[in-house]
Amino acid sequence: MTVRLRGGLATAVLLVVVLASLFPLYWSVVVASHDNADVAGRVPPLLPGGELPGHVREVFAAVDFLAALRNSAVVAVTVTAANVLLSTAAGFAFAHLRFRGRDALFAVVVASAAVPVQLGVVPLFVLVGELGWYGRLEAVVVPGLVSAFSVFWMRQACREAVPAALVDAARVDGCSLVRVYRHVVLPALRPHATVLAMLTFVASWNDFFWPLVVLDPNEAPTVQVALSRLAGGYYTDYPLVLTGAVLGTLPVVVLFAVVARGVVGGIMRGAVTG
Amino acid sequence: MAVLLARLDRRVTPYLLVAPFFVLFGAFGLYPAARTAWMSLYDWDLLDGPVAFTGWANYAALFADPGFYRALANTASIFVAATVPQLLCALGVAALLDRPLRGSAVWRAVVLLPNVVPVVAVALVFAQLFGRDQGLVNWVLSGFGADPVDWRAHAWSAHLGVAVMVAWRWTGYNALLYLAAMRAVPRELHEAAELDGASRWRAFRSVTLPSIRPTLLFTAVVATIGGFQLFTEPTLFGGADGGADRQFQTLVMYLYEAGFERFDAGYAAAVSWVLFALCAVLALVNAALLRRAVRGG
């Protein structure tokens, strides 16, 4: 009896945690779907209203939100694809190939993860200007094409999922290393690549500091920068701003819903091995 | 010929496979970092370039600026307010998720959801929740008869507001890391505790917590580095300047103000290096703790 009661209490507490996790998302939809007068009323509305479609149109009129969505998509997709391909190649080499300086080079990869982005922002901004990339998507895409985290992740994955015997067998059969990469390594790493792709896509889609610095907010920013501009006036039109926030969140939430199982498993596995 | 090609392949291809990382890291990580050191010794205008070599002047000015210490104190205060309750909550959530639970995959996914939501969107929602006149938090407080709080106006309340956002984003993520570590604790340890007649709480304290100490420290390390790079949440909570008295300006906001609002690139570069040094010291302290914990645990 007490055991079942305690089990019920645990579920109830978890339920509260889950509601707290979901509430801000729900609340942004509530505010986004009411007009300013409702939101400013003595009693705030607690259920969604009917103004959302109108606000969506307003957001697209107020800032070039379509261009921002397109830019964010271009950045996130390119960065994700490049990270998966490049880090799988590097991870494969570090996990299974013997070459001079391998361990020292891998130590550099690990150490580089400790260099915070902010250390280089000022000269990076100057460098981007010299390259003629200021205000262009290259400035956001190119520095993000590969990261220490993804190389580290894929090296672990290679050790777990690609048996050394399989690599050796393919090479004895006369496969070049590039062919081994394409036909043995890439297929075996698909589940790990999915997790990495999701994490990279989310990080890239959500990035704010660097795009804010290097993109022209009035020209063609990413969604996050466009949102901050929408919120940036003296007076904040919360229904409008939160409509934008909902629009900018929707793609990642949908993507997360599709691959959540793999991502949760990946984060939990990474915690034990990493 | 084929043998020669195969040998070339074996010798050269590994380097080609790892080259992209090193080229990109060199160009967009290492080179800017080195150039930051160089720039910090100059009076350097962000748009016009170097004005004059000034040696350590930027660092001297930085260490003499009360604004720097205020930003440092703000960062530390927000970090503590966000991290301590967050990690404790995460432990609790992990302990709950560790029980036999129907639909455990769904619970875990929902708990992780806040972590994938864009920080900008999170910050904007919480800015609304903590609004002075129309915010939900003040409305709830008024239900208890309390006066509305002007959240952005005071240091303590602004720090609290920002800390709540940070905690909301990261509690579930940390809970999953703890859950993974708890799952890896050998069953025999729990069985032994049960045989000894230990209560649930006692077993959690004496078996689970010591066993997951490395993970506890790992999350503390990550939270520390993250905490010292806090920018988006406070910026969107109440403005890029960090409030009228800079009462919630963090170190990175201080850096942003110097570099990208005042265009004082040399000064901002000095801030970058000091920030980096701080992070490095904290990382070393954490690593030492981690090593001791692994050996001790």
Short mmCIF file of N, CA, C and O in Angstrom, two decimals, chain B residues 97-157:
data_model
loop_
_atom_site.label_atom_id
_atom_site.label_comp_id
_atom_site.label_asym_id
_atom_site.label_seq_id
_atom_site.Cartn_x
_atom_site.Cartn_y
_atom_site.Cartn_z
N LEU B 97 13.16 9.33 -12.30
CA LEU B 97 13.15 8.64 -13.59
C LEU B 97 13.79 7.26 -13.49
O LEU B 97 13.59 6.41 -14.35
N ASP B 98 14.60 7.06 -12.44
CA ASP B 98 15.32 5.80 -12.28
C ASP B 98 14.39 4.68 -11.79
O ASP B 98 14.74 3.51 -11.83
N ARG B 99 13.19 5.06 -11.32
CA ARG B 99 12.25 4.03 -10.85
C ARG B 99 11.58 3.39 -12.05
O ARG B 99 11.57 3.95 -13.14
N PRO B 100 11.02 2.18 -11.83
CA PRO B 100 10.26 1.58 -12.93
C PRO B 100 9.08 2.49 -13.30
O PRO B 100 8.33 2.90 -12.41
N LEU B 101 8.96 2.82 -14.57
CA LEU B 101 8.03 3.87 -14.96
C LEU B 101 7.42 3.51 -16.30
O LEU B 101 8.14 3.12 -17.23
N ARG B 102 6.10 3.63 -16.41
CA ARG B 102 5.50 3.34 -17.71
C ARG B 102 5.80 4.50 -18.66
O ARG B 102 5.77 5.67 -18.25
N GLY B 103 6.12 4.19 -19.91
CA GLY B 103 6.39 5.23 -20.90
C GLY B 103 7.63 6.05 -20.59
O GLY B 103 7.66 7.26 -20.77
N SER B 104 8.68 5.37 -20.12
CA SER B 104 9.86 6.11 -19.67
C SER B 104 10.50 6.92 -20.80
O SER B 104 11.04 8.01 -20.56
N ALA B 105 10.43 6.41 -22.04
CA ALA B 105 11.04 7.14 -23.16
C ALA B 105 10.38 8.51 -23.33
O ALA B 105 11.06 9.51 -23.60
N VAL B 106 9.06 8.55 -23.14
CA VAL B 106 8.34 9.81 -23.32
C VAL B 106 8.72 10.80 -22.22
O VAL B 106 8.98 11.98 -22.48
N TRP B 107 8.77 10.32 -20.97
CA TRP B 107 9.16 11.19 -19.85
C TRP B 107 10.52 11.82 -20.13
O TRP B 107 10.72 13.01 -19.95
N ARG B 108 11.46 10.97 -20.54
CA ARG B 108 12.82 11.47 -20.76
C ARG B 108 12.85 12.52 -21.86
O ARG B 108 13.53 13.54 -21.75
N ALA B 109 12.10 12.26 -22.94
CA ALA B 109 12.09 13.20 -24.06
C ALA B 109 11.52 14.55 -23.63
O ALA B 109 12.08 15.60 -23.96
N VAL B 110 10.44 14.51 -22.85
CA VAL B 110 9.81 15.77 -22.44
C VAL B 110 10.73 16.55 -21.51
O VAL B 110 10.84 17.76 -21.58
N VAL B 111 11.44 15.81 -20.65
CA VAL B 111 12.35 16.46 -19.73
C VAL B 111 13.50 17.14 -20.49
O VAL B 111 13.99 18.19 -20.09
N LEU B 112 13.89 16.53 -21.62
CA LEU B 112 14.99 17.10 -22.40
C LEU B 112 14.53 18.26 -23.29
O LEU B 112 15.34 19.10 -23.70
N LEU B 113 13.23 18.30 -23.58
CA LEU B 113 12.70 19.29 -24.54
C LEU B 113 13.19 20.73 -24.30
O LEU B 113 13.61 21.39 -25.25
N PRO B 114 13.16 21.24 -23.05
CA PRO B 114 13.59 22.64 -22.86
C PRO B 114 14.99 22.91 -23.42
O PRO B 114 15.30 24.02 -23.83
N ASN B 115 15.83 21.88 -23.43
CA ASN B 115 17.20 22.07 -23.87
C ASN B 115 17.33 22.32 -25.37
O ASN B 115 18.32 22.90 -25.82
N VAL B 116 16.36 21.86 -26.17
CA VAL B 116 16.48 22.09 -27.62
C VAL B 116 15.77 23.37 -28.06
O VAL B 116 15.97 23.83 -29.18
N VAL B 117 14.97 23.94 -27.19
CA VAL B 117 14.27 25.18 -27.54
C VAL B 117 15.28 26.32 -27.67
O VAL B 117 16.16 26.46 -26.83
N PRO B 118 15.19 27.12 -28.75
CA PRO B 118 16.16 28.21 -28.92
C PRO B 118 16.23 29.12 -27.69
O PRO B 118 15.19 29.52 -27.16
N VAL B 119 17.45 29.44 -27.27
CA VAL B 119 17.63 30.31 -26.09
C VAL B 119 16.90 31.62 -26.28
O VAL B 119 16.36 32.18 -25.32
N VAL B 120 16.92 32.14 -27.50
CA VAL B 120 16.27 33.43 -27.74
C VAL B 120 14.79 33.34 -27.41
O VAL B 120 14.24 34.21 -26.72
N ALA B 121 14.14 32.27 -27.86
CA ALA B 121 12.72 32.10 -27.58
C ALA B 121 12.49 31.95 -26.08
O ALA B 121 11.57 32.56 -25.51
N VAL B 122 13.34 31.17 -25.42
CA VAL B 122 13.24 30.99 -23.97
C VAL B 122 13.32 32.34 -23.27
O VAL B 122 12.48 32.68 -22.43
N ALA B 123 14.33 33.12 -23.66
CA ALA B 123 14.56 34.40 -23.00
C ALA B 123 13.36 35.33 -23.21
O ALA B 123 12.96 36.05 -22.29
N LEU B 124 12.77 35.29 -24.41
CA LEU B 124 11.65 36.19 -24.68
C LEU B 124 10.42 35.79 -23.87
O LEU B 124 9.72 36.66 -23.33
N VAL B 125 10.16 34.49 -23.74
CA VAL B 125 9.00 34.06 -22.94
C VAL B 125 9.20 34.45 -21.48
O VAL B 125 8.29 34.98 -20.84
N PHE B 126 10.40 34.20 -20.96
CA PHE B 126 10.63 34.51 -19.56
C PHE B 126 10.63 36.02 -19.32
O PHE B 126 10.22 36.48 -18.25
N ALA B 127 11.07 36.78 -20.31
CA ALA B 127 11.00 38.23 -20.17
C ALA B 127 9.55 38.66 -20.00
O ALA B 127 9.23 39.55 -19.21
N GLN B 128 8.65 37.98 -20.73
CA GLN B 128 7.22 38.30 -20.59
C GLN B 128 6.70 37.83 -19.23
O GLN B 128 6.01 38.57 -18.54
N LEU B 129 7.09 36.61 -18.83
CA LEU B 129 6.62 36.08 -17.54
C LEU B 129 7.04 37.00 -16.39
O LEU B 129 6.29 37.20 -15.44
N PHE B 130 8.25 37.55 -16.49
CA PHE B 130 8.77 38.42 -15.43
C PHE B 130 8.51 39.90 -15.72
O PHE B 130 9.23 40.76 -15.22
N GLY B 131 7.51 40.19 -16.53
CA GLY B 131 7.18 41.58 -16.81
C GLY B 131 6.68 42.30 -15.56
O GLY B 131 6.13 41.67 -14.65
N ARG B 132 6.88 43.63 -15.50
CA ARG B 132 6.47 44.37 -14.31
C ARG B 132 4.96 44.54 -14.25
O ARG B 132 4.32 44.29 -13.24
N ASP B 133 4.36 44.95 -15.38
CA ASP B 133 2.95 45.30 -15.36
C ASP B 133 2.03 44.16 -15.81
O ASP B 133 0.93 44.02 -15.32
N GLN B 134 2.50 43.38 -16.79
CA GLN B 134 1.60 42.37 -17.35
C GLN B 134 2.13 40.96 -17.15
O GLN B 134 1.64 40.02 -17.72
N GLY B 135 3.20 40.82 -16.34
CA GLY B 135 3.82 39.51 -16.22
C GLY B 135 3.01 38.54 -15.38
O GLY B 135 2.35 38.93 -14.41
N LEU B 136 3.08 37.28 -15.75
CA LEU B 136 2.31 36.26 -15.05
C LEU B 136 2.83 36.06 -13.63
O LEU B 136 2.06 35.83 -12.71
N VAL B 137 4.15 36.16 -13.44
CA VAL B 137 4.73 35.93 -12.12
C VAL B 137 4.18 36.96 -11.13
O VAL B 137 3.75 36.60 -10.02
N ASN B 138 4.16 38.23 -11.53
CA ASN B 138 3.62 39.26 -10.64
C ASN B 138 2.14 39.06 -10.39
O ASN B 138 1.63 39.35 -9.31
N TRP B 139 1.43 38.58 -11.41
CA TRP B 139 -0.01 38.32 -11.25
C TRP B 139 -0.24 37.25 -10.18
O TRP B 139 -1.09 37.38 -9.31
N VAL B 140 0.58 36.18 -10.26
CA VAL B 140 0.46 35.11 -9.26
C VAL B 140 0.83 35.65 -7.88
O VAL B 140 0.14 35.38 -6.89
N LEU B 141 1.92 36.44 -7.82
CA LEU B 141 2.32 37.03 -6.54
C LEU B 141 1.20 37.88 -5.95
O LEU B 141 0.93 37.83 -4.75
N SER B 142 0.53 38.63 -6.80
CA SER B 142 -0.55 39.50 -6.30
C SER B 142 -1.69 38.66 -5.75
O SER B 142 -2.40 39.08 -4.85
N GLY B 143 -1.85 37.44 -6.29
CA GLY B 143 -2.85 36.53 -5.76
C GLY B 143 -2.57 36.17 -4.31
O GLY B 143 -3.47 35.86 -3.54
N PHE B 144 -1.29 36.19 -3.94
CA PHE B 144 -0.91 35.93 -2.55
C PHE B 144 -0.82 37.22 -1.74
O PHE B 144 -0.32 37.22 -0.62
N GLY B 145 -1.24 38.32 -2.34
CA GLY B 145 -1.24 39.58 -1.64
C GLY B 145 0.10 40.30 -1.65
O GLY B 145 0.29 41.28 -0.92
N ALA B 146 1.04 39.82 -2.46
CA ALA B 146 2.35 40.48 -2.50
C ALA B 146 2.34 41.63 -3.49
O ALA B 146 1.53 41.66 -4.42
N ASP B 147 3.24 42.59 -3.29
CA ASP B 147 3.36 43.70 -4.22
C ASP B 147 4.07 43.24 -5.49
O ASP B 147 4.94 42.36 -5.43
N PRO B 148 3.73 43.84 -6.63
CA PRO B 148 4.45 43.47 -7.85
C PRO B 148 5.93 43.86 -7.75
O PRO B 148 6.27 44.85 -7.12
N VAL B 149 6.78 43.03 -8.38
CA VAL B 149 8.21 43.28 -8.34
C VAL B 149 8.64 43.82 -9.71
O VAL B 149 8.22 43.30 -10.74
N ASP B 150 9.45 44.88 -9.70
CA ASP B 150 10.03 45.35 -10.95
C ASP B 150 11.32 44.54 -11.18
O ASP B 150 12.40 44.92 -10.74
N TRP B 151 11.15 43.39 -11.86
CA TRP B 151 12.20 42.37 -11.89
C TRP B 151 13.52 42.89 -12.44
O TRP B 151 14.58 42.51 -11.97
N ARG B 152 13.46 43.76 -13.47
CA ARG B 152 14.71 44.20 -14.10
C ARG B 152 15.42 45.27 -13.29
O ARG B 152 16.59 45.54 -13.51
N ALA B 153 14.70 45.92 -12.36
CA ALA B 153 15.24 47.10 -11.73
C ALA B 153 16.27 46.80 -10.65
O ALA B 153 17.13 47.63 -10.37
N HIS B 154 16.18 45.64 -10.02
CA HIS B 154 17.10 45.35 -8.92
C HIS B 154 18.05 44.24 -9.34
O HIS B 154 17.69 43.37 -10.14
N ALA B 155 19.24 44.27 -8.75
CA ALA B 155 20.21 43.22 -9.08
C ALA B 155 19.67 41.84 -8.70
O ALA B 155 19.66 40.92 -9.50
N TRP B 156 19.19 41.71 -7.45
CA TRP B 156 18.79 40.37 -6.97
C TRP B 156 17.68 39.78 -7.83
O TRP B 156 17.73 38.61 -8.19
N SER B 157 16.69 40.62 -8.18
CA SER B 157 15.54 40.06 -8.91
C SER B 157 15.91 39.75 -10.36
O SER B 157 15.46 38.75 -10.91
#
